[in-house]
């Protein structure tokens, strides 16, 4: 039966869902050229400083000897860059601001030998799409110059004759006038101008034969003003100040291995006396100012074990490589380059910086400060480090696709994978320590001695090299600290493997190796109050006989203390000269060596250390004597668990004291009326929390970075359970894949 035209058609019940007619795929359209060009301009010209960098590099390519920059409102209202270069030919003005017009190359193969700063022909074109550009130029031999304005890559009018001085002046007005979102994000004028000043300062200290100036529009005085100089150190003194220049050291590295690393680097790096809160790294590769985060991190690791806490270095480096070893076409703004054998080059430079810093430590000066303030600064740095690291991004990194079971989950610059991200760490208060009589920070520097040339020392160092475990060395050099598993073992990650590392054994061996490496070249820890050897040895002997109450034992201990004190006084000159252990004529311990910068040993272990020096040393044989003293120092400086129990977990019971409550007059009535309450000794607990927090900070920020730099793990550490692999992501992946 067919439905009548007037019949009402009742739709069927479809469960409340309406049928959606199938949609056609969206049509692909060709974008208009103006849209394409504006999108591209947003990538090349990211902010005013990007435009100035491109214009200054064009001036350098034009063989200028003077570059002047004027800025208004952080560069949004006005950017004016003037130079005295060779200028622009009249015939080239019509296509000057078209995309991909350049005088730097003609075919792609030219990129392999490019030496100019610019080469793409995009910068000026991009500026015309996001701002109003005016060019005034004159070439050699012309009677007058020409001025022309550009909009969207083309001339707005024919070039007009005008008066002009030698070179080119390019003016960019109303930058990002047609990109409202970008302009709103750049309203911090002072921040943008600071970036511009920093940019010109970096150019000024590299191109010392060119004068640079940078000033705000209408200002009488320039914020950057450098004149041609024959010395780079003078240029740094002019731009960054005398305080920076006087703390710089020259460094050079040269490699001529064509197959591995062929480069030359010369630069200036800050010494140990330089202090700053922010790292300054000026890097030029083949005369091009670039960033290299891998090289920057490698150098920061070296300085971490040398500079005072919370201080950052100043670094200037110029690296020259064969042009065919550098790929300059890897970033829209040419901010980064790709190097052939980059890892090898970075390793060579890192080693040179480390060697230079260690050889320059004899000029280091120190200021005395209280240990409590140092401890507080450690906790602040710990907090700041976590916050800053978590904000650091990895957007600039290029990563290849990796199988999921081989992905590395943590990054050394990002603590997101560490235990601290999951455990709330509240830094404890820092109470007044009971060890003030023997704790002090470094305040003197000894002059180096030639004793390090002793054959015995060289033999011991050679034994360390010969006994080094190659596989464990690679793991230590590239591991990432995760956190403490317990009081002794730390969790470390290397590649896709997780390890348990005994920090006591590792630090003991590291300190032993450092003593031999620094033999007769130590800094000194000056004890605020010299400690009598006799009392220290007596205290150590009493601790060994804590359960003995015999008077005969006391008499024996006195004789041992007297004999040991006399022995150490006889050996005082040798201990002072080779190990910086100073014992005065009265038999008082006055100074101890600095084995690892930024680290002060647990002074509670001084009595045990002095007793070890007196009884465990073979004073007859030179090599055995040096080895046993170095081992004793290594054991003393090792990061043992503090004597106070760890207040987290079961250790909290140690800090509870029993307190009785009830009426004392009724104590004879019966035991039921008396109650016992646990009360925590908050003062002792607070001190313990501080000590344990300091130890973990030292493990993460001092021990692990120092191991990466200096440690040569012996085979014994891989065999005695000091370094254990507990998990492998590949194996775990297979297990869960079967579940």
XYZ file of C-alpha atoms in Angstrom:
739
model
C 0.000 0.000 0.000
C 1.509 3.293 -1.080
C 1.285 6.317 1.238
C -1.003 9.141 0.283
C 0.510 12.546 -0.207
C -1.468 13.958 2.694
C -0.628 11.147 5.109
C 1.596 12.102 8.003
C 4.874 10.197 8.022
C 5.813 9.221 11.570
C 9.582 8.727 11.985
C 10.724 5.444 13.499
C 12.152 5.398 17.009
C 15.956 5.236 16.740
C 16.734 5.255 20.440
C 16.969 9.023 20.764
C 19.772 9.363 18.194
C 19.310 11.517 15.141
C 20.690 10.373 11.865
C 23.534 12.629 10.722
C 23.948 12.857 6.999
C 27.479 11.947 5.875
C 29.714 14.996 5.472
C 31.904 15.603 2.496
C 35.682 15.819 3.183
C 36.840 19.438 3.424
C 38.121 20.832 0.174
C 41.825 21.533 -0.107
C 42.504 25.076 -1.222
C 45.685 26.839 -2.251
C 46.471 29.549 0.267
C 46.801 33.065 -0.974
C 50.416 34.228 -1.242
C 49.835 37.003 1.285
C 48.706 34.443 3.882
C 51.656 32.156 3.150
C 54.128 34.997 3.405
C 52.676 36.314 6.654
C 52.821 32.832 8.235
C 56.442 32.472 7.138
C 57.246 35.935 8.464
C 55.954 34.940 11.903
C 58.510 32.121 12.002
C 61.515 34.172 10.894
C 60.719 37.388 12.799
C 59.591 36.091 16.179
C 60.145 39.344 18.131
C 61.985 42.666 17.627
C 65.360 41.214 18.590
C 64.987 38.677 15.740
C 64.633 41.490 13.223
C 67.645 43.347 14.628
C 69.776 40.204 14.505
C 68.963 39.716 10.828
C 69.677 43.361 9.987
C 72.966 43.438 11.912
C 74.115 40.241 10.208
C 73.326 41.838 6.831
C 75.483 44.792 7.882
C 78.331 42.434 8.761
C 77.989 40.717 5.377
C 78.263 44.187 3.800
C 81.779 44.525 5.333
C 80.742 47.346 7.628
C 83.095 48.843 10.223
C 80.337 50.623 12.156
C 76.805 49.443 13.068
C 74.367 51.699 14.938
C 70.970 50.616 16.269
C 68.155 52.860 17.466
C 65.043 51.373 19.108
C 61.707 52.793 20.254
C 59.233 50.968 22.510
C 61.307 47.817 22.557
C 61.417 47.742 18.759
C 57.656 47.654 18.179
C 57.385 51.305 17.180
C 60.781 51.767 15.543
C 63.912 49.793 14.620
C 66.657 51.635 12.795
C 69.913 49.909 11.819
C 72.590 51.975 10.078
C 75.946 50.767 8.748
C 78.823 52.002 6.597
C 79.010 48.938 4.363
C 79.133 48.685 0.584
C 75.443 49.556 0.176
C 72.816 48.181 -2.222
C 72.914 48.699 -5.975
C 70.122 50.770 -7.512
C 69.310 47.955 -9.936
C 68.674 45.534 -7.046
C 66.215 47.719 -5.129
C 63.048 46.489 -6.952
C 63.557 42.863 -5.811
C 65.363 43.631 -2.541
C 62.441 42.611 -0.321
C 61.029 39.779 -2.367
C 61.224 36.336 -0.778
C 64.227 34.186 -1.670
C 66.230 36.936 -3.313
C 69.830 36.931 -2.122
C 73.369 37.727 -3.193
C 74.887 35.066 -0.906
C 74.344 31.924 -3.003
C 72.995 30.815 -6.355
C 72.626 27.024 -6.036
C 72.010 24.605 -3.174
C 75.569 23.248 -3.218
C 76.795 26.704 -2.178
C 75.450 25.983 1.311
C 78.357 23.568 1.853
C 80.837 26.427 1.657
C 78.691 29.354 2.836
C 80.569 31.911 4.928
C 78.062 34.760 5.006
C 75.571 35.294 7.836
C 72.500 35.380 5.618
C 71.670 33.136 2.669
C 67.908 32.458 2.481
C 66.675 35.878 1.384
C 63.726 35.748 3.769
C 64.488 38.250 6.528
C 63.807 41.542 4.753
C 60.786 40.081 2.970
C 59.359 38.853 6.277
C 59.752 42.309 7.826
C 57.743 43.902 5.019
C 54.843 41.512 5.727
C 54.667 42.414 9.429
C 55.915 46.017 9.420
C 56.630 49.129 7.373
C 60.159 48.999 5.936
C 62.129 51.914 4.502
C 65.596 51.502 2.977
C 68.080 54.316 2.399
C 71.320 53.326 0.670
C 74.272 54.628 -1.313
C 77.066 52.749 -3.047
C 80.630 53.801 -3.679
C 81.002 56.328 -6.465
C 77.390 57.593 -6.400
C 76.679 61.280 -5.949
C 73.517 60.653 -3.971
C 71.629 57.804 -2.378
C 68.149 56.378 -2.820
C 65.238 55.869 -0.424
C 62.364 53.458 -1.006
C 59.560 52.002 1.113
C 58.298 48.422 0.956
C 55.004 46.741 1.793
C 54.277 43.008 1.448
C 57.549 42.389 -0.378
C 57.161 45.001 -3.115
C 58.097 48.664 -3.528
C 55.411 51.184 -2.696
C 57.009 53.711 -5.084
C 60.012 54.182 -7.274
C 63.357 54.811 -5.455
C 63.711 58.502 -4.698
C 67.073 60.272 -4.790
C 68.153 61.622 -1.404
C 71.151 62.717 0.598
C 72.825 59.738 2.273
C 76.011 58.784 4.073
C 78.083 55.754 3.138
C 76.293 52.454 3.586
C 72.700 51.475 4.283
C 70.034 52.492 6.766
C 66.996 50.225 7.203
C 64.015 51.387 9.244
C 61.220 49.095 10.414
C 58.160 50.820 11.892
C 55.035 49.450 13.576
C 56.304 45.903 13.788
C 53.497 43.291 13.964
C 50.847 45.944 13.265
C 48.787 43.293 11.470
C 49.378 40.494 14.000
C 47.389 41.561 17.044
C 47.973 38.364 19.040
C 51.747 38.563 18.581
C 51.814 42.254 19.438
C 49.840 41.710 22.659
C 52.370 39.149 23.854
C 55.217 41.652 23.355
C 53.992 44.483 25.542
C 56.910 44.187 27.974
C 59.032 46.873 26.343
C 61.879 46.757 28.860
C 62.257 42.988 28.484
C 62.581 43.232 24.709
C 65.063 46.079 24.940
C 67.166 44.059 27.381
C 67.326 41.252 24.830
C 68.401 43.716 22.153
C 71.174 45.139 24.341
C 72.370 41.617 25.106
C 72.424 40.779 21.395
C 74.526 43.824 20.487
C 76.849 43.164 23.425
C 77.564 39.671 22.119
C 78.274 40.950 18.614
C 80.541 43.657 20.051
C 82.873 41.299 21.938
C 83.260 38.970 18.962
C 83.686 41.471 16.118
C 86.282 43.588 17.921
C 87.287 45.436 14.720
C 83.751 46.801 14.296
C 82.155 49.519 16.424
C 78.630 48.910 17.701
C 76.152 51.194 19.408
C 72.624 50.685 20.662
C 70.386 53.315 22.233
C 66.765 54.126 22.803
C 65.135 56.639 20.479
C 65.632 60.136 21.879
C 68.245 59.049 24.427
C 71.505 60.963 24.512
C 73.594 58.075 25.826
C 74.012 54.671 24.207
C 73.480 51.549 26.303
C 76.007 49.683 24.174
C 78.973 51.581 22.809
C 82.066 49.767 21.611
C 84.836 51.019 19.368
C 87.226 48.962 17.300
C 89.774 47.276 19.546
C 92.796 45.038 19.038
C 92.070 43.030 22.182
C 88.981 40.943 22.893
C 89.598 41.365 26.603
C 89.386 45.149 26.150
C 86.110 44.720 24.264
C 84.682 42.638 27.113
C 85.899 45.223 29.610
C 84.113 47.951 27.631
C 80.838 46.044 27.222
C 80.537 43.883 30.360
C 82.724 45.796 32.805
C 86.135 45.463 34.434
C 84.901 43.023 37.110
C 84.155 40.457 34.408
C 87.307 41.064 32.365
C 89.746 40.648 35.250
C 88.385 37.186 36.103
C 88.719 35.667 32.627
C 91.230 33.111 31.389
C 92.218 32.420 27.806
C 91.541 28.905 26.528
C 92.420 27.270 23.226
C 91.703 23.843 21.720
C 92.830 22.601 18.349
C 92.170 19.256 16.628
C 93.382 18.281 13.153
C 91.886 14.807 12.906
C 90.093 14.915 9.564
C 88.249 11.658 10.235
C 87.008 12.499 13.731
C 87.247 16.139 14.757
C 88.782 18.953 12.774
C 88.224 22.256 14.543
C 89.867 25.140 16.350
C 88.428 26.867 19.392
C 89.673 29.919 21.212
C 87.864 31.775 23.917
C 87.775 33.258 27.377
C 86.239 31.568 30.416
C 85.749 32.820 33.958
C 87.995 31.579 36.720
C 87.032 30.385 40.182
C 86.861 33.927 41.599
C 84.029 34.959 39.252
C 80.541 34.920 40.741
C 77.225 35.527 39.024
C 73.655 34.308 39.359
C 73.131 33.643 35.652
C 75.329 31.933 33.115
C 76.542 34.072 30.216
C 77.635 32.030 27.214
C 78.598 33.776 23.985
C 79.178 31.225 21.233
C 80.181 31.837 17.629
C 80.640 28.993 15.155
C 82.295 30.009 11.886
C 81.638 33.662 12.826
C 77.906 32.938 13.232
C 76.301 33.620 16.624
C 74.401 30.475 17.635
C 73.189 28.521 20.647
C 74.354 25.007 21.524
C 72.507 23.627 24.533
C 74.601 20.433 24.635
C 77.886 22.354 24.862
C 76.389 24.725 27.416
C 75.273 21.850 29.662
C 78.662 20.134 29.350
C 80.513 23.245 30.512
C 78.016 23.879 33.313
C 78.726 20.387 34.641
C 82.443 21.199 34.815
C 81.820 24.448 36.661
C 79.358 22.805 39.055
C 82.253 21.177 40.900
C 84.399 24.336 40.893
C 82.365 27.493 41.397
C 80.746 28.502 44.695
C 77.154 27.396 45.028
C 74.551 29.490 43.181
C 77.273 30.997 40.960
C 77.360 30.753 37.160
C 80.250 31.226 34.715
C 80.974 33.678 31.904
C 82.009 31.945 28.697
C 83.049 33.295 25.314
C 83.985 30.804 22.614
C 84.688 31.027 18.913
C 84.813 27.722 17.041
C 86.108 27.434 13.494
C 85.342 24.311 11.442
C 85.509 23.458 7.759
C 82.322 24.891 6.191
C 81.342 21.465 4.891
C 81.211 20.199 8.508
C 78.513 22.694 9.482
C 74.859 22.575 8.432
C 73.539 26.113 8.845
C 70.108 25.375 7.390
C 68.448 23.719 10.415
C 66.568 26.594 12.080
C 64.214 29.272 10.684
C 66.142 32.072 12.414
C 69.580 30.417 11.933
C 69.816 30.311 15.738
C 71.180 26.762 15.744
C 73.515 24.796 13.515
C 74.312 21.108 13.193
C 77.943 19.979 13.482
C 79.665 16.902 12.169
C 81.001 14.830 15.108
C 79.387 17.234 17.578
C 79.754 14.852 20.546
C 83.509 14.508 20.027
C 83.981 18.269 19.738
C 81.993 18.912 22.913
C 83.980 16.271 24.803
C 87.300 17.846 23.719
C 86.174 21.302 24.777
C 84.776 20.038 28.084
C 88.075 18.325 28.899
C 90.029 21.481 28.069
C 87.800 23.614 30.307
C 88.138 21.122 33.148
C 91.941 21.065 32.806
C 92.112 24.864 32.662
C 89.972 25.312 35.767
C 91.898 22.763 37.797
C 95.255 24.296 36.842
C 94.027 27.786 37.745
C 92.761 26.966 41.237
C 95.957 28.295 42.824
C 94.659 31.831 42.264
C 91.346 31.214 43.957
C 90.356 33.345 46.937
C 87.795 32.491 49.577
C 85.629 34.324 52.056
C 84.827 32.871 55.438
C 81.206 32.248 56.274
C 79.185 30.336 58.846
C 78.181 26.800 58.081
C 74.555 27.513 59.014
C 74.197 30.122 56.282
C 75.809 27.729 53.830
C 73.356 25.020 54.761
C 70.467 27.399 54.246
C 71.792 28.357 50.839
C 72.014 24.695 49.927
C 68.344 24.200 50.720
C 67.382 27.314 48.758
C 69.423 26.179 45.774
C 67.784 22.797 45.998
C 64.343 24.392 45.804
C 65.344 26.807 43.051
C 66.967 24.046 41.046
C 63.799 21.967 41.098
C 61.625 24.900 40.047
C 63.932 26.107 37.292
C 64.580 22.644 35.944
C 60.894 21.823 35.763
C 60.331 24.936 33.682
C 63.093 24.154 31.220
C 61.803 22.852 27.918
C 63.120 20.520 25.306
C 61.353 22.000 22.299
C 64.618 22.625 20.472
C 65.794 19.035 20.655
C 65.604 16.797 17.616
C 64.811 13.182 18.407
C 64.493 10.197 16.129
C 61.673 7.740 16.510
C 62.661 5.183 19.144
C 60.907 1.909 20.015
C 58.806 2.371 23.110
C 60.710 -0.277 25.062
C 63.965 1.646 24.492
C 62.725 5.114 25.381
C 64.670 6.859 28.129
C 62.198 8.260 30.617
C 64.298 10.916 32.353
C 66.401 13.870 31.319
C 69.347 15.238 33.290
C 67.961 18.765 32.988
C 64.418 17.859 33.949
C 63.657 16.304 37.353
C 60.209 15.158 36.259
C 61.283 11.518 36.457
C 62.980 11.779 39.820
C 61.546 10.830 43.149
C 61.274 14.485 44.177
C 58.432 14.916 41.706
C 56.335 12.407 43.666
C 57.451 13.051 47.239
C 56.676 16.351 48.929
C 60.001 17.682 50.174
C 59.641 20.288 52.887
C 63.095 21.676 53.739
C 63.554 21.531 57.499
C 64.540 24.417 59.678
C 68.237 24.859 60.219
C 68.973 24.811 63.953
C 72.202 25.939 65.501
C 74.654 23.065 65.171
C 76.620 21.635 68.081
C 79.674 21.207 65.884
C 80.527 24.880 65.386
C 83.886 24.436 67.066
C 85.193 22.304 64.211
C 83.130 23.405 61.194
C 84.205 26.253 58.944
C 84.340 26.970 55.246
C 87.357 27.365 53.021
C 89.348 30.576 53.593
C 92.857 29.960 52.283
C 94.587 28.535 49.248
C 97.938 26.752 49.336
C 100.619 27.216 46.701
C 101.181 24.183 44.500
C 104.200 22.033 45.203
C 106.221 19.914 42.829
C 105.668 16.851 45.035
C 102.994 15.551 42.662
C 105.862 14.377 40.442
C 106.765 11.635 42.937
C 107.087 8.283 41.210
C 104.949 6.649 43.901
C 102.056 9.012 43.182
C 102.354 8.472 39.455
C 102.339 4.703 39.968
C 99.205 4.880 42.111
C 97.429 7.058 39.527
C 98.480 4.662 36.774
C 97.024 1.755 38.761
C 93.700 3.599 38.923
C 93.701 4.000 35.131
C 94.644 0.375 34.518
C 91.995 -0.940 36.906
C 89.178 1.184 35.458
C 86.058 -0.751 34.426
C 85.162 0.531 30.934
C 81.479 -0.452 31.030
C 80.931 1.005 34.472
C 82.786 4.171 33.448
C 80.334 4.738 30.575
C 77.395 4.171 32.924
C 78.698 6.621 35.520
C 79.524 9.305 32.943
C 76.006 9.315 31.497
C 73.800 8.379 34.439
C 70.885 10.394 35.824
C 70.226 10.708 39.546
C 66.718 9.521 40.503
C 66.726 9.591 44.303
C 67.796 7.757 47.452
C 66.416 4.231 47.835
C 67.552 4.038 51.474
C 70.300 5.441 53.682
C 73.110 3.920 51.613
C 71.878 3.149 48.085
C 70.969 5.706 45.436
C 68.870 5.039 42.351
C 70.603 5.940 39.082
C 69.363 5.592 35.530
C 71.532 5.037 32.490
C 69.855 4.679 29.143
C 66.945 2.286 29.823
C 68.500 0.613 32.855
C 67.998 1.326 36.559
C 70.848 0.826 39.024
C 71.341 0.741 42.778
C 74.618 2.462 43.697
C 76.255 2.308 47.122
C 77.079 5.989 47.664
C 79.376 5.194 50.591
C 81.627 2.905 48.570
C 81.484 5.083 45.463
C 82.270 8.278 47.365
C 85.083 6.558 49.298
C 86.755 5.491 46.053
C 86.139 8.876 44.410
C 87.703 10.722 47.362
C 90.717 8.396 47.297
C 91.257 9.109 43.606
C 90.823 12.841 44.120
C 93.408 12.869 46.909
C 95.964 11.353 44.550
C 94.985 13.689 41.703
C 95.235 16.756 43.961
C 98.350 15.517 45.755
C 100.131 18.573 47.229
C 97.662 20.892 45.457
C 94.872 21.179 48.018
C 92.656 23.995 49.172
C 92.253 24.089 52.949
C 89.434 23.919 55.470
C 90.467 26.115 58.379
C 89.061 24.913 61.688
C 87.604 27.831 63.607
C 89.095 26.396 66.832
C 92.116 24.061 66.511
C 91.348 20.659 68.043
C 93.956 18.955 70.323
C 95.125 15.645 68.861
C 95.324 14.031 72.299
C 91.669 14.748 73.038
C 90.541 13.631 69.592
C 92.392 10.308 69.865
C 91.145 9.784 73.425
C 87.591 10.418 72.276
C 87.957 7.864 69.452
C 89.378 5.259 71.839
C 86.561 5.825 74.328
C 83.999 5.300 71.571
C 85.625 1.954 70.734
C 85.533 0.900 74.417
C 82.099 2.316 75.135
C 81.014 -0.854 76.942
C 84.187 -1.231 78.994
C 84.485 0.209 82.521
C 88.012 -1.020 83.345
C 90.495 1.493 84.751
C 93.293 -0.528 83.207
C 91.752 0.149 79.815
C 91.726 3.877 80.565
C 95.429 3.811 81.399
C 96.181 1.919 78.200
C 94.144 4.420 76.158
C 96.064 7.321 77.689
C 99.371 5.764 76.664
C 98.069 5.126 73.152
C 96.834 8.718 72.877
C 100.190 10.114 74.043
C 102.190 7.894 71.684
C 99.917 8.635 68.722
C 100.069 12.375 69.373
C 103.877 12.327 69.406
C 103.950 10.303 66.179
C 101.631 12.697 64.321
C 103.620 15.704 65.555
C 106.770 14.084 64.104
C 105.001 13.560 60.765
C 103.369 17.010 60.766
C 105.672 18.499 58.122
C 105.015 15.706 55.643
C 101.259 15.757 56.287
C 101.207 19.529 55.779
C 103.271 19.532 52.589
C 101.591 16.650 50.773
C 98.061 16.470 52.226
C 97.375 19.932 53.695
C 96.771 18.417 57.149
C 98.214 21.086 59.418
C 99.259 20.168 62.966
C 100.748 23.052 64.961
C 103.658 22.824 67.412
C 101.240 22.368 70.312
C 99.745 19.228 68.776
C 96.498 20.819 67.595
C 94.751 19.932 64.331
C 94.218 23.285 62.590
C 93.567 22.566 58.895
C 92.150 19.807 56.713
C 92.284 19.424 52.920
C 89.434 20.192 50.507
C 89.133 16.959 48.535
C 85.972 17.867 46.630
C 84.870 21.442 46.061
C 81.520 22.443 47.590
C 81.711 19.525 50.021
C 82.607 19.616 53.728
C 83.056 16.212 55.426
C 81.164 15.081 58.530
C 83.220 16.587 61.334
C 81.808 14.069 63.803
C 84.245 11.607 62.221
C 87.395 13.688 62.878
C 88.411 11.649 65.993
C 88.133 8.383 64.061
C 90.148 9.904 61.182
C 92.965 11.119 63.440
C 93.162 7.726 65.153
C 93.381 6.078 61.710
C 96.284 8.374 60.745
C 98.142 7.393 63.895
C 97.614 3.616 63.753
C 96.809 2.466 60.209
C 99.635 4.086 58.212
C 102.757 2.306 56.979
C 105.275 5.094 57.513
C 108.301 3.085 56.304
C 107.457 2.505 52.614
C 106.802 5.646 50.552
C 104.189 4.195 48.190
C 102.318 2.322 50.914
C 102.431 5.422 53.116
C 100.904 7.663 50.458
C 98.307 5.033 49.553
C 97.235 4.396 53.150
C 96.993 8.095 54.009
C 94.971 8.717 50.833
C 92.700 5.797 51.730
C 92.227 7.167 55.272
C 91.325 10.589 53.896
C 88.983 8.965 51.366
C 87.220 7.054 54.106
C 86.894 10.199 56.238
C 85.426 12.252 53.352
C 83.112 9.479 52.121
C 79.418 10.255 52.401
C 78.631 7.938 55.295
C 75.147 8.046 56.807
C 75.097 10.639 59.625
C 75.496 9.395 63.188
C 72.000 10.596 64.017
C 69.410 8.078 62.709
C 67.333 8.998 59.682
C 64.173 10.641 61.117
C 62.041 9.251 58.290
C 60.548 5.839 58.907
C 61.569 3.762 61.928
C 64.373 6.174 62.813
C 61.786 8.558 64.257
C 61.585 6.361 67.375
C 65.078 7.505 68.359
C 63.818 11.069 68.823
C 60.939 10.142 71.116
C 61.522 10.517 74.838
C 59.297 9.075 77.553
C 57.395 11.564 79.648
C 55.388 10.579 82.714
C 51.999 12.143 83.425
C 49.860 11.902 86.590
C 49.857 13.137 90.186
C 53.310 12.612 91.759
C 51.697 12.507 95.239
C 49.797 9.369 94.193
C 52.781 7.410 92.919
C 52.550 4.927 95.859
C 48.885 4.208 95.278
C 49.467 1.951 92.299
C 50.999 1.718 88.879
C 47.648 2.088 87.166
C 47.447 5.803 87.945
C 50.712 6.558 86.121
C 50.665 6.944 82.310
C 53.657 7.223 79.982
C 53.587 9.488 76.953
C 55.981 9.728 74.022
C 57.239 13.254 73.388
C 59.402 14.077 70.406
C 62.663 15.952 70.973
C 61.999 18.559 68.300
C 65.390 20.235 68.605
C 67.313 17.034 67.960
C 64.819 15.976 65.290
C 65.229 19.271 63.449
C 69.008 18.971 63.499
C 68.799 15.409 62.160
C 66.454 16.458 59.343
C 68.887 19.204 58.358
C 71.910 16.897 58.365
C 70.156 14.239 56.285
C 68.817 16.851 53.848
C 72.323 18.279 53.432
C 73.701 14.817 52.725
C 71.144 14.093 50.014
C 71.766 17.528 48.471
C 75.497 16.786 48.412
C 74.916 13.393 46.797
C 72.727 14.831 44.039
C 74.516 18.117 43.329
C 78.133 17.380 44.281
C 78.880 13.646 44.311
C 77.042 12.595 41.126
C 78.327 15.528 38.953
C 81.861 14.965 40.286
C 81.649 11.258 39.501
C 80.660 12.108 35.931
C 83.748 14.270 35.589
C 86.493 12.593 37.582
C 85.552 9.080 38.675
C 87.282 6.009 37.236
C 85.382 3.082 38.757
C 87.533 0.032 39.545
C 86.482 -3.511 38.703
C 85.823 -4.240 42.371
C 82.760 -1.964 42.407
C 81.130 -4.101 39.732
C 81.851 -7.272 41.703
C 81.167 -6.415 45.363
C 77.546 -5.302 45.041
C 78.288 -1.554 45.062
C 76.701 -1.124 41.617
C 73.724 -3.361 40.842
C 71.349 -3.254 37.875
C 67.856 -3.779 39.261
C 65.658 -3.162 36.226
C 65.814 -3.015 32.448
C 63.021 -1.410 30.482
C 63.410 -3.841 27.583
C 62.858 -6.839 29.872
C 60.002 -5.179 31.735
C 58.405 -4.364 28.403
C 58.540 -8.023 27.396
C 57.009 -9.078 30.709
C 54.101 -6.634 30.479
C 53.676 -7.409 26.796
C 52.814 -10.992 27.773
C 50.339 -9.920 30.476
